[in-house]
Amino acid sequence: MDSEAYHQLHVFFFPLMAYGHMIPTVDIARLFAARGVKATIITTPLNASTLSKTIDRDRLSGLDIDIQIIRFPAVEAGLPEGVENLDDIPSPEMIAKFSMAVDMLQQPLEQLLEEHRPDFIVADLFLPWSTNAAGKFGIPRIVFHGTSFFSQCVSESLRSCTPNLEIKSDKGTFLVPGLPDKIEMTMSQLPDHSKVTPEFAELLDRIRDSVLRSYGDLINSFYELESNYADHYRKVMERRAWHIGPVSLRNRNTIDKAQRGKKSSIDDHYVLSWLDSKKPNSVLYICFGSVCRFSNDQLFEIAMGLEDSGFSFVWVVKALKKDEKQRILPQGFEERMEGKGLIIRDWGPQVLILDHPAVGGFMTHCGWNSILEGVSAGVPMITWPVFGEQFYNEKFVTQVLKNGIQVGVEDWNFWIDAKNVSVNKEQIEQVVTQLMGEAEDAEEMRRRAKQLSEMAKSAVEVGGSSYADLTALIEELKMHRKPSS
């Protein structure tokens, strides 16, 4: 036993302080720990409090997993005291200050690396300095991207080819060059670089450089979902990568599903009881992630579109920060929807809801975590991308997987959708009716969604593609750290 303990692999896991990054990173750490690896999660005090219950349960079950806490320098960077998570910053203008605070974490990370001497570190894409920090101690860094092979292939293709594309208008479609499939986009759906600050552009340059110097990439996906793009990423882009997802499937019981991320504003048992009262595939779930927030006018349009569609729904509602104390839904809407619609404020137990048999559709902002959670649950989607790589993910759902339909958003936004209205109530009613109804194309999407769900669950089981890639990675890491005799 002493010899076995001596050779135990120790890996640090360091996510960006944002729920869309923390949640899958914690699931990855738990996957490694379940394979006998000592897993240490690095985060800040307030973020640690949201993770501790899950980690404590895993420790009680015998896994070697814990949390190391480092102080977040909010005040030093000009942020309000107590702001430690990207999702909680008061305004987009503070992104640069948040990024500055994150950069200040390099020195405390180096202290932990020197003290604990892990064999490897899995660090978020948005922590580019972690490659240099780990390199000081001869510790390789693996990058966790938080998105798909597909979106990274699209991004790289556009980065190298966009200047040569002859696009006559923002709304004119073009084919993304050099990809396995014919992917159509418009210029208005691409990131608007005119809105990118010099500081963020410099961060993107640092990220690209650090990724190219890292040991390899960890991808929350599975081979059967995007085999052509996994192959393209490795062979054409020549990147070392391992697919180990969907990592959300690590959460198998009700408690784990309910307690991913922040505490829900609604009782989990009440949600399940409400869903139990509905017929299979009759409820639409609506959630736009932890960051996207819409104007009151847009929320009004969503509410009226849902009401006019006549279908039952569960809607996780968020508004722009400045509007949170104001009425954000139409007068009398919640009373009229009692029994028909369930409103959840701020945060809901997404995996728990999606996995319920009553849920037959998912209106999503196309964050990669949400896409994978919808795929794993076997639920077809209505796509409503806002920013980041979300328009790429929309194309993956609608043009490659063909298990979803577009709501009709045409323009990429920076950070939040602050426009008054991007999609009107008539469009919303139409797509909800199309997805949730009994039309032949909706039935085909449901069949396709169920097939993808079965593939996802098989991928993470013993002998599955993701299980095998994680095994191969752990064995490679063990060989890498083994001292030469």
GROMACS .gro file of C-alpha atoms in nm:
model
  485
    1MET     CA    1   0.000   0.000   0.000
    2ASP     CA    2   0.284   0.243   0.079
    3SER     CA    3   0.433   0.189  -0.267
    4GLU     CA    4   0.093   0.231  -0.430
    5ALA     CA    5   0.027   0.554  -0.239
    6TYR     CA    6   0.371   0.683  -0.331
    7HIS     CA    7   0.295   0.643  -0.698
    8GLN     CA    8  -0.052   0.798  -0.679
    9LEU     CA    9  -0.097   1.061  -0.949
   10HIS     CA   10  -0.180   1.408  -0.815
   11VAL     CA   11  -0.355   1.662  -1.043
   12PHE     CA   12  -0.454   2.023  -0.972
   13PHE     CA   13  -0.778   2.151  -1.130
   14PHE     CA   14  -0.808   2.528  -1.164
   15PRO     CA   15  -1.128   2.664  -1.326
   16LEU     CA   16  -1.205   3.024  -1.415
   17MET     CA   17  -1.430   3.172  -1.146
   18ALA     CA   18  -1.752   3.148  -1.348
   19TYR     CA   19  -2.020   2.882  -1.304
   20GLY     CA   20  -2.008   2.771  -1.666
   21HIS     CA   21  -1.638   2.690  -1.614
   22MET     CA   22  -1.639   2.575  -1.251
   23ILE     CA   23  -1.919   2.321  -1.279
   24PRO     CA   24  -1.768   2.105  -1.557
   25THR     CA   25  -1.417   2.136  -1.407
   26VAL     CA   26  -1.541   2.001  -1.075
   27ASP     CA   27  -1.712   1.712  -1.257
   28ILE     CA   28  -1.381   1.641  -1.435
   29ALA     CA   29  -1.192   1.644  -1.105
   30ARG     CA   30  -1.445   1.397  -0.965
   31LEU     CA   31  -1.400   1.172  -1.271
   32PHE     CA   32  -1.024   1.166  -1.215
   33ALA     CA   33  -1.068   1.099  -0.843
   34ALA     CA   34  -1.302   0.808  -0.920
   35ARG     CA   35  -1.011   0.654  -1.115
   36GLY     CA   36  -0.773   0.669  -0.818
   37VAL     CA   37  -0.613   1.007  -0.891
   38LYS     CA   38  -0.561   1.255  -0.608
   39ALA     CA   39  -0.761   1.557  -0.726
   40THR     CA   40  -0.719   1.907  -0.582
   41ILE     CA   41  -0.953   2.188  -0.693
   42ILE     CA   42  -0.817   2.543  -0.669
   43THR     CA   43  -1.070   2.821  -0.612
   44THR     CA   44  -1.159   3.121  -0.396
   45PRO     CA   45  -1.354   3.131  -0.066
   46LEU     CA   46  -1.703   3.222  -0.189
   47ASN     CA   47  -1.678   2.989  -0.488
   48ALA     CA   48  -1.557   2.707  -0.265
   49SER     CA   49  -1.876   2.736  -0.059
   50THR     CA   50  -2.085   2.641  -0.364
   51LEU     CA   51  -1.873   2.333  -0.432
   52SER     CA   52  -1.814   2.201  -0.082
   53LYS     CA   53  -2.127   1.985  -0.041
   54THR     CA   54  -2.055   1.784  -0.355
   55ILE     CA   55  -1.685   1.744  -0.268
   56ASP     CA   56  -1.769   1.645   0.091
   57ARG     CA   57  -2.001   1.370  -0.036
   58ASP     CA   58  -1.729   1.239  -0.265
   59ARG     CA   59  -1.474   1.240   0.017
   60LEU     CA   60  -1.715   1.046   0.239
   61SER     CA   61  -1.751   0.790  -0.040
   62GLY     CA   62  -1.374   0.736  -0.034
   63LEU     CA   63  -1.250   0.957  -0.318
   64ASP     CA   64  -0.922   1.146  -0.271
   65ILE     CA   65  -1.048   1.491  -0.362
   66ASP     CA   66  -1.027   1.824  -0.186
   67ILE     CA   67  -1.032   2.203  -0.232
   68GLN     CA   68  -0.745   2.447  -0.185
   69ILE     CA   69  -0.858   2.805  -0.131
   70ILE     CA   70  -0.679   3.118  -0.246
   71ARG     CA   71  -0.797   3.472  -0.176
   72PHE     CA   72  -0.955   3.662  -0.465
   73PRO     CA   73  -0.814   4.020  -0.485
   74ALA     CA   74  -1.141   4.191  -0.575
   75VAL     CA   75  -1.077   4.523  -0.402
   76GLU     CA   76  -0.718   4.548  -0.528
   77ALA     CA   77  -0.849   4.517  -0.885
   78GLY     CA   78  -1.122   4.777  -0.832
   79LEU     CA   79  -1.414   4.536  -0.790
   80PRO     CA   80  -1.672   4.553  -0.511
   81GLU     CA   81  -1.589   4.352  -0.200
   82GLY     CA   82  -1.731   3.999  -0.226
   83VAL     CA   83  -1.734   3.978  -0.605
   84GLU     CA   84  -1.542   3.658  -0.681
   85ASN     CA   85  -1.735   3.518  -0.976
   86LEU     CA   86  -1.767   3.648  -1.331
   87ASP     CA   87  -2.142   3.584  -1.317
   88ASP     CA   88  -2.175   3.831  -1.029
   89ILE     CA   89  -2.001   4.138  -1.170
   90PRO     CA   90  -2.233   4.440  -1.169
   91SER     CA   91  -2.170   4.550  -1.528
   92PRO     CA   92  -1.983   4.449  -1.845
   93GLU     CA   93  -1.753   4.747  -1.793
   94MET     CA   94  -1.597   4.558  -1.500
   95ILE     CA   95  -1.480   4.263  -1.709
   96ALA     CA   96  -1.134   4.417  -1.743
   97LYS     CA   97  -1.108   4.458  -1.364
   98PHE     CA   98  -1.218   4.100  -1.312
   99SER     CA   99  -0.953   3.985  -1.559
  100MET     CA  100  -0.693   4.189  -1.370
  101ALA     CA  101  -0.792   4.019  -1.044
  102VAL     CA  102  -0.766   3.677  -1.210
  103ASP     CA  103  -0.414   3.761  -1.331
  104MET     CA  104  -0.319   3.842  -0.971
  105LEU     CA  105  -0.384   3.477  -0.880
  106GLN     CA  106  -0.064   3.361  -1.050
  107GLN     CA  107   0.156   3.419  -0.745
  108PRO     CA  108  -0.069   3.234  -0.495
  109LEU     CA  109  -0.103   2.950  -0.746
  110GLU     CA  110   0.276   2.925  -0.766
  111GLN     CA  111   0.290   2.903  -0.387
  112LEU     CA  112   0.049   2.607  -0.394
  113LEU     CA  113   0.244   2.441  -0.677
  114GLU     CA  114   0.567   2.475  -0.483
  115GLU     CA  115   0.408   2.344  -0.164
  116HIS     CA  116   0.215   2.047  -0.306
  117ARG     CA  117   0.414   1.963  -0.622
  118PRO     CA  118   0.129   1.804  -0.820
  119ASP     CA  119   0.221   1.596  -1.123
  120PHE     CA  120  -0.003   1.794  -1.360
  121ILE     CA  121  -0.239   2.090  -1.360
  122VAL     CA  122  -0.562   2.114  -1.559
  123ALA     CA  123  -0.621   2.489  -1.591
  124ASP     CA  124  -0.894   2.684  -1.764
  125LEU     CA  125  -0.838   2.833  -2.109
  126PHE     CA  126  -0.878   3.181  -1.958
  127LEU     CA  127  -0.586   3.132  -1.718
  128PRO     CA  128  -0.306   3.159  -1.976
  129TRP     CA  129  -0.041   3.246  -1.718
  130SER     CA  130  -0.087   2.902  -1.561
  131THR     CA  131   0.135   2.750  -1.833
  132ASN     CA  132   0.429   2.965  -1.719
  133ALA     CA  133   0.345   2.925  -1.350
  134ALA     CA  134   0.344   2.545  -1.376
  135GLY     CA  135   0.649   2.547  -1.601
  136LYS     CA  136   0.858   2.707  -1.324
  137PHE     CA  137   0.823   2.380  -1.133
  138GLY     CA  138   0.847   2.147  -1.429
  139ILE     CA  139   0.473   2.072  -1.407
  140PRO     CA  140   0.289   2.028  -1.741
  141ARG     CA  141  -0.035   2.217  -1.793
  142ILE     CA  142  -0.337   2.066  -1.967
  143VAL     CA  143  -0.589   2.318  -2.103
  144PHE     CA  144  -0.959   2.280  -2.027
  145HIS     CA  145  -1.141   2.460  -2.308
  146GLY     CA  146  -1.500   2.430  -2.193
  147THR     CA  147  -1.633   2.401  -2.546
  148SER     CA  148  -1.649   2.155  -2.835
  149PHE     CA  149  -1.409   2.032  -3.101
  150PHE     CA  150  -1.651   2.178  -3.355
  151SER     CA  151  -1.645   2.535  -3.226
  152GLN     CA  152  -1.267   2.534  -3.202
  153CYS     CA  153  -1.238   2.406  -3.559
  154VAL     CA  154  -1.476   2.679  -3.678
  155SER     CA  155  -1.291   2.944  -3.480
  156GLU     CA  156  -0.953   2.843  -3.619
  157SER     CA  157  -1.088   2.829  -3.974
  158LEU     CA  158  -1.239   3.177  -3.944
  159ARG     CA  159  -0.926   3.315  -3.778
  160SER     CA  160  -0.713   3.210  -4.072
  161CYS     CA  161  -0.961   3.257  -4.357
  162THR     CA  162  -1.202   3.542  -4.277
  163PRO     CA  163  -0.978   3.816  -4.424
  164ASN     CA  164  -0.993   3.634  -4.758
  165LEU     CA  165  -1.370   3.583  -4.763
  166GLU     CA  166  -1.564   3.805  -5.000
  167ILE     CA  167  -1.878   3.888  -4.802
  168LYS     CA  168  -2.103   4.157  -4.950
  169SER     CA  169  -2.328   4.215  -4.648
  170ASP     CA  170  -2.362   4.128  -4.279
  171LYS     CA  171  -2.669   3.915  -4.351
  172GLY     CA  172  -2.535   3.735  -4.657
  173THR     CA  173  -2.450   3.371  -4.587
  174PHE     CA  174  -2.110   3.217  -4.651
  175LEU     CA  175  -1.960   2.871  -4.608
  176VAL     CA  176  -1.698   2.836  -4.335
  177PRO     CA  177  -1.398   2.704  -4.532
  178GLY     CA  178  -1.199   2.389  -4.467
  179LEU     CA  179  -1.443   2.196  -4.248
  180PRO     CA  180  -1.580   1.841  -4.282
  181ASP     CA  181  -1.937   1.974  -4.325
  182LYS     CA  182  -2.088   2.267  -4.516
  183ILE     CA  183  -2.145   2.514  -4.233
  184GLU     CA  184  -2.331   2.832  -4.328
  185MET     CA  185  -2.300   3.153  -4.125
  186THR     CA  186  -2.344   3.527  -4.166
  187MET     CA  187  -2.095   3.798  -4.072
  188SER     CA  188  -2.341   3.938  -3.814
  189GLN     CA  189  -2.322   3.607  -3.624
  190LEU     CA  190  -1.944   3.632  -3.579
  191PRO     CA  191  -1.781   3.804  -3.279
  192ASP     CA  192  -1.778   4.179  -3.329
  193HIS     CA  193  -1.410   4.264  -3.290
  194SER     CA  194  -1.493   4.634  -3.296
  195LYS     CA  195  -1.639   4.583  -2.947
  196VAL     CA  196  -1.331   4.402  -2.815
  197THR     CA  197  -1.112   4.618  -2.592
  198PRO     CA  198  -0.734   4.624  -2.643
  199GLU     CA  199  -0.699   4.447  -2.307
  200PHE     CA  200  -0.925   4.161  -2.416
  201ALA     CA  201  -0.748   4.134  -2.753
  202GLU     CA  202  -0.418   4.106  -2.567
  203LEU     CA  203  -0.569   3.837  -2.343
  204LEU     CA  204  -0.675   3.638  -2.649
  205ASP     CA  205  -0.319   3.655  -2.783
  206ARG     CA  206  -0.183   3.530  -2.451
  207ILE     CA  207  -0.438   3.250  -2.447
  208ARG     CA  208  -0.345   3.130  -2.793
  209ASP     CA  209   0.027   3.135  -2.711
  210SER     CA  210  -0.019   2.948  -2.382
  211VAL     CA  211  -0.242   2.684  -2.543
  212LEU     CA  212   0.018   2.611  -2.809
  213ARG     CA  213   0.282   2.563  -2.537
  214SER     CA  214   0.068   2.339  -2.317
  215TYR     CA  215   0.076   1.959  -2.285
  216GLY     CA  216  -0.261   1.917  -2.457
  217ASP     CA  217  -0.632   1.984  -2.439
  218LEU     CA  218  -0.914   1.832  -2.236
  219ILE     CA  219  -1.249   1.842  -2.417
  220ASN     CA  220  -1.591   1.793  -2.260
  221SER     CA  221  -1.738   1.595  -2.549
  222PHE     CA  222  -1.756   1.241  -2.683
  223TYR     CA  223  -1.624   1.097  -3.006
  224GLU     CA  224  -1.955   0.977  -3.152
  225LEU     CA  225  -2.102   1.327  -3.120
  226GLU     CA  226  -1.843   1.503  -3.337
  227SER     CA  227  -1.602   1.240  -3.470
  228ASN     CA  228  -1.519   1.436  -3.787
  229TYR     CA  229  -1.422   1.740  -3.582
  230ALA     CA  230  -1.226   1.544  -3.321
  231ASP     CA  231  -1.025   1.399  -3.610
  232HIS     CA  232  -0.991   1.741  -3.777
  233TYR     CA  233  -0.870   1.895  -3.449
  234ARG     CA  234  -0.605   1.631  -3.397
  235LYS     CA  235  -0.492   1.564  -3.754
  236VAL     CA  236  -0.542   1.891  -3.942
  237MET     CA  237  -0.492   2.137  -3.656
  238GLU     CA  238  -0.233   1.900  -3.506
  239ARG     CA  239  -0.346   1.936  -3.146
  240ARG     CA  240  -0.316   1.676  -2.871
  241ALA     CA  241  -0.659   1.630  -2.716
  242TRP     CA  242  -0.866   1.390  -2.507
  243HIS     CA  243  -1.248   1.377  -2.507
  244ILE     CA  244  -1.388   1.267  -2.169
  245GLY     CA  245  -1.752   1.385  -2.170
  246PRO     CA  246  -2.030   1.447  -2.120
  247VAL     CA  247  -1.893   1.512  -1.772
  248SER     CA  248  -2.239   1.608  -1.642
  249LEU     CA  249  -2.323   1.235  -1.653
  250ARG     CA  250  -2.096   1.197  -1.351
  251ASN     CA  251  -2.404   1.318  -1.158
  252ARG     CA  252  -2.624   1.013  -1.131
  253ASN     CA  253  -2.842   1.074  -0.826
  254THR     CA  254  -3.096   1.344  -0.747
  255ILE     CA  255  -2.877   1.518  -0.488
  256ASP     CA  256  -2.579   1.554  -0.721
  257LYS     CA  257  -2.799   1.679  -1.005
  258ALA     CA  258  -2.977   1.929  -0.781
  259GLN     CA  259  -2.666   2.071  -0.616
  260ARG     CA  260  -2.452   2.149  -0.923
  261GLY     CA  261  -2.363   2.517  -0.904
  262LYS     CA  262  -2.552   2.772  -0.699
  263LYS     CA  263  -2.833   2.693  -0.461
  264SER     CA  264  -3.162   2.689  -0.648
  265SER     CA  265  -3.421   2.950  -0.562
  266ILE     CA  266  -3.689   2.681  -0.564
  267ASP     CA  267  -3.729   2.354  -0.376
  268ASP     CA  268  -3.611   2.060  -0.586
  269HIS     CA  269  -3.890   1.834  -0.463
  270TYR     CA  270  -4.149   2.092  -0.565
  271VAL     CA  271  -4.001   2.110  -0.916
  272LEU     CA  272  -4.005   1.731  -0.952
  273SER     CA  273  -4.359   1.710  -0.816
  274TRP     CA  274  -4.474   1.978  -1.063
  275LEU     CA  275  -4.310   1.793  -1.352
  276ASP     CA  276  -4.458   1.461  -1.233
  277SER     CA  277  -4.803   1.608  -1.293
  278LYS     CA  278  -4.729   1.661  -1.664
  279LYS     CA  279  -4.742   1.420  -1.956
  280PRO     CA  280  -4.419   1.291  -2.113
  281ASN     CA  281  -4.250   1.534  -2.356
  282SER     CA  282  -4.511   1.804  -2.288
  283VAL     CA  283  -4.298   2.067  -2.109
  284LEU     CA  284  -4.055   2.316  -2.263
  285TYR     CA  285  -3.757   2.410  -2.046
  286ILE     CA  286  -3.621   2.762  -2.100
  287CYS     CA  287  -3.286   2.880  -1.963
  288PHE     CA  288  -3.025   3.116  -2.103
  289GLY     CA  289  -2.734   3.027  -1.876
  290SER     CA  290  -2.577   3.203  -1.581
  291VAL     CA  291  -2.453   3.514  -1.764
  292CYS     CA  292  -2.698   3.607  -2.043
  293ARG     CA  293  -2.954   3.863  -1.936
  294PHE     CA  294  -3.227   4.018  -2.149
  295SER     CA  295  -3.404   4.351  -2.136
  296ASN     CA  296  -3.753   4.374  -1.990
  297ASP     CA  297  -3.894   4.425  -2.340
  298GLN     CA  298  -3.740   4.097  -2.458
  299LEU     CA  299  -3.865   3.911  -2.149
  300PHE     CA  300  -4.216   4.045  -2.222
  301GLU     CA  301  -4.195   3.902  -2.577
  302ILE     CA  302  -4.080   3.563  -2.447
  303ALA     CA  303  -4.361   3.554  -2.192
  304MET     CA  304  -4.630   3.642  -2.445
  305GLY     CA  305  -4.491   3.397  -2.701
  306LEU     CA  306  -4.498   3.118  -2.444
  307GLU     CA  307  -4.851   3.205  -2.336
  308ASP     CA  308  -4.978   3.219  -2.695
  309SER     CA  309  -4.818   2.880  -2.775
  310GLY     CA  310  -5.032   2.708  -2.514
  311PHE     CA  311  -4.757   2.463  -2.410
  312SER     CA  312  -4.645   2.402  -2.051
  313PHE     CA  313  -4.303   2.533  -1.957
  314VAL     CA  314  -4.038   2.576  -1.687
  315TRP     CA  315  -3.859   2.909  -1.728
  316VAL     CA  316  -3.548   3.020  -1.541
  317VAL     CA  317  -3.580   3.399  -1.554
  318LYS     CA  318  -3.296   3.647  -1.532
  319ALA     CA  319  -3.306   4.017  -1.613
  320LEU     CA  320  -3.047   4.287  -1.666
  321LYS     CA  321  -2.887   4.372  -1.332
  322LYS     CA  322  -3.032   4.722  -1.329
  323ASP     CA  323  -3.385   4.582  -1.376
  324GLU     CA  324  -3.379   4.318  -1.105
  325LYS     CA  325  -3.590   4.519  -0.861
  326GLN     CA  326  -3.845   4.606  -1.125
  327ARG     CA  327  -4.130   4.400  -1.261
  328ILE     CA  328  -3.980   4.193  -1.540
  329LEU     CA  329  -4.281   3.993  -1.664
  330PRO     CA  330  -4.617   4.110  -1.801
  331GLN     CA  331  -4.885   4.213  -1.554
  332GLY     CA  332  -5.083   3.906  -1.444
  333PHE     CA  333  -4.867   3.665  -1.647
  334GLU     CA  334  -4.764   3.446  -1.356
  335GLU     CA  335  -5.121   3.426  -1.227
  336ARG     CA  336  -5.252   3.328  -1.571
  337MET     CA  337  -4.979   3.066  -1.609
  338GLU     CA  338  -5.033   2.902  -1.269
  339GLY     CA  339  -5.030   2.527  -1.324
  340LYS     CA  340  -4.926   2.581  -1.687
  341GLY     CA  341  -4.589   2.745  -1.638
  342LEU     CA  342  -4.332   2.726  -1.360
  343ILE     CA  343  -4.115   3.037  -1.310
  344ILE     CA  344  -3.776   2.995  -1.139
  345ARG     CA  345  -3.580   3.306  -1.044
  346ASP     CA  346  -3.205   3.328  -1.113
  347TRP     CA  347  -3.089   2.963  -1.083
  348GLY     CA  348  -3.255   2.628  -1.139
  349PRO     CA  349  -3.142   2.264  -1.112
  350GLN     CA  350  -3.094   2.226  -1.488
  351VAL     CA  351  -2.975   1.865  -1.517
  352LEU     CA  352  -3.249   1.750  -1.279
  353ILE     CA  353  -3.513   1.925  -1.492
  354LEU     CA  354  -3.380   1.814  -1.831
  355ASP     CA  355  -3.364   1.452  -1.721
  356HIS     CA  356  -3.734   1.444  -1.627
  357PRO     CA  357  -3.955   1.252  -1.874
  358ALA     CA  358  -4.205   1.540  -1.890
  359VAL     CA  359  -3.950   1.770  -2.054
  360GLY     CA  360  -3.974   1.750  -2.433
  361GLY     CA  361  -3.781   2.059  -2.544
  362PHE     CA  362  -3.508   2.300  -2.436
  363MET     CA  363  -3.482   2.667  -2.535
  364THR     CA  364  -3.114   2.746  -2.477
  365HIS     CA  365  -2.852   3.018  -2.521
  366CYS     CA  366  -2.627   2.748  -2.671
  367GLY     CA  367  -2.358   2.748  -2.404
  368TRP     CA  368  -2.165   2.424  -2.453
  369ASN     CA  369  -2.254   2.288  -2.107
  370SER     CA  370  -2.623   2.335  -2.182
  371ILE     CA  371  -2.593   2.180  -2.529
  372LEU     CA  372  -2.426   1.869  -2.383
  373GLU     CA  373  -2.675   1.847  -2.097
  374GLY     CA  374  -2.959   1.865  -2.349
  375VAL     CA  375  -2.793   1.600  -2.564
  376SER     CA  376  -2.739   1.374  -2.262
  377ALA     CA  377  -3.104   1.408  -2.162
  378GLY     CA  378  -3.225   1.331  -2.515
  379VAL     CA  379  -3.410   1.662  -2.550
  380PRO     CA  380  -3.438   1.854  -2.883
  381MET     CA  381  -3.356   2.224  -2.870
  382ILE     CA  382  -3.459   2.573  -2.971
  383THR     CA  383  -3.138   2.770  -3.017
  384TRP     CA  384  -3.104   3.133  -2.901
  385PRO     CA  385  -2.731   3.222  -2.908
  386VAL     CA  386  -2.606   3.551  -2.767
  387PHE     CA  387  -2.227   3.584  -2.751
  388GLY     CA  388  -1.896   3.394  -2.731
  389GLU     CA  389  -1.893   3.078  -2.942
  390GLN     CA  390  -2.269   3.027  -2.900
  391PHE     CA  391  -2.351   3.093  -3.267
  392TYR     CA  392  -2.101   2.818  -3.360
  393ASN     CA  393  -2.278   2.584  -3.120
  394GLU     CA  394  -2.611   2.676  -3.278
  395LYS     CA  395  -2.477   2.570  -3.620
  396PHE     CA  396  -2.358   2.243  -3.468
  397VAL     CA  397  -2.705   2.169  -3.330
  398THR     CA  398  -2.904   2.276  -3.635
  399GLN     CA  399  -2.672   2.188  -3.925
  400VAL     CA  400  -2.467   1.891  -3.797
  401LEU     CA  401  -2.666   1.713  -3.525
  402LYS     CA  402  -3.002   1.825  -3.666
  403ASN     CA  403  -3.170   1.793  -3.327
  404GLY     CA  404  -3.282   2.154  -3.295
  405ILE     CA  405  -3.423   2.462  -3.466
  406GLN     CA  406  -3.323   2.829  -3.460
  407VAL     CA  407  -3.537   3.090  -3.287
  408GLY     CA  408  -3.408   3.343  -3.539
  409VAL     CA  409  -3.144   3.556  -3.361
  410GLU     CA  410  -2.929   3.726  -3.624
  411ASP     CA  411  -2.670   3.933  -3.436
  412TRP     CA  412  -2.381   3.845  -3.206
  413ASN     CA  413  -2.371   4.049  -2.885
  414PHE     CA  414  -2.094   4.126  -2.642
  415TRP     CA  415  -2.155   3.972  -2.301
  416ILE     CA  416  -2.530   4.032  -2.264
  417ASP     CA  417  -2.817   4.095  -2.502
  418ALA     CA  418  -2.896   4.452  -2.406
  419LYS     CA  419  -3.103   4.524  -2.715
  420ASN     CA  420  -3.469   4.589  -2.660
  421VAL     CA  421  -3.597   4.296  -2.867
  422SER     CA  422  -3.406   4.042  -3.078
  423VAL     CA  423  -3.696   3.799  -3.128
  424ASN     CA  424  -4.065   3.889  -3.115
  425LYS     CA  425  -4.351   3.694  -2.960
  426GLU     CA  426  -4.479   3.569  -3.297
  427GLN     CA  427  -4.142   3.408  -3.378
  428ILE     CA  428  -4.126   3.253  -3.031
  429GLU     CA  429  -4.478   3.111  -3.054
  430GLN     CA  430  -4.398   2.966  -3.397
  431VAL     CA  431  -4.077   2.784  -3.300
  432VAL     CA  432  -4.221   2.657  -2.971
  433THR     CA  433  -4.521   2.515  -3.157
  434GLN     CA  434  -4.292   2.368  -3.422
  435LEU     CA  435  -4.068   2.190  -3.169
  436MET     CA  436  -4.330   2.084  -2.915
  437GLY     CA  437  -4.601   1.987  -3.162
  438GLU     CA  438  -4.664   1.667  -3.353
  439ALA     CA  439  -4.523   1.766  -3.691
  440GLU     CA  440  -4.310   1.508  -3.869
  441ASP     CA  441  -3.991   1.714  -3.846
  442ALA     CA  442  -4.038   1.752  -3.468
  443GLU     CA  443  -4.082   1.377  -3.430
  444GLU     CA  444  -3.762   1.323  -3.629
  445MET     CA  445  -3.571   1.563  -3.404
  446ARG     CA  446  -3.700   1.378  -3.098
  447ARG     CA  447  -3.585   1.045  -3.242
  448ARG     CA  448  -3.246   1.191  -3.323
  449ALA     CA  449  -3.218   1.343  -2.974
  450LYS     CA  450  -3.290   1.007  -2.810
  451GLN     CA  451  -3.025   0.836  -3.022
  452LEU     CA  452  -2.766   1.096  -2.923
  453SER     CA  453  -2.858   1.050  -2.556
  454GLU     CA  454  -2.797   0.676  -2.579
  455MET     CA  455  -2.459   0.743  -2.745
  456ALA     CA  456  -2.364   0.991  -2.473
  457LYS     CA  457  -2.443   0.749  -2.192
  458SER     CA  458  -2.257   0.466  -2.364
  459ALA     CA  459  -1.951   0.688  -2.413
  460VAL     CA  460  -1.892   0.733  -2.040
  461GLU     CA  461  -1.953   0.369  -1.943
  462VAL     CA  462  -1.672   0.115  -1.914
  463GLY     CA  463  -1.553   0.043  -2.267
  464GLY     CA  464  -1.705   0.363  -2.407
  465SER     CA  465  -1.508   0.617  -2.609
  466SER     CA  466  -1.482   0.881  -2.335
  467TYR     CA  467  -1.406   0.622  -2.068
  468ALA     CA  468  -1.127   0.485  -2.286
  469ASP     CA  469  -0.982   0.831  -2.362
  470LEU     CA  470  -0.974   0.919  -1.991
  471THR     CA  471  -0.805   0.587  -1.916
  472ALA     CA  472  -0.546   0.651  -2.188
  473LEU     CA  473  -0.479   1.003  -2.056
  474ILE     CA  474  -0.433   0.889  -1.695
  475GLU     CA  475  -0.197   0.611  -1.803
  476GLU     CA  476   0.002   0.859  -2.013
  477LEU     CA  477   0.025   1.100  -1.721
  478LYS     CA  478   0.149   0.821  -1.494
  479MET     CA  479   0.419   0.730  -1.744
  480HIS     CA  480   0.515   1.096  -1.783
  481ARG     CA  481   0.565   1.150  -1.409
  482LYS     CA  482   0.740   0.819  -1.343
  483PRO     CA  483   1.098   0.895  -1.232
  484SER     CA  484   1.367   0.753  -1.458
  485SER     CA  485   1.543   0.455  -1.308
   0.00000   0.00000   0.00000
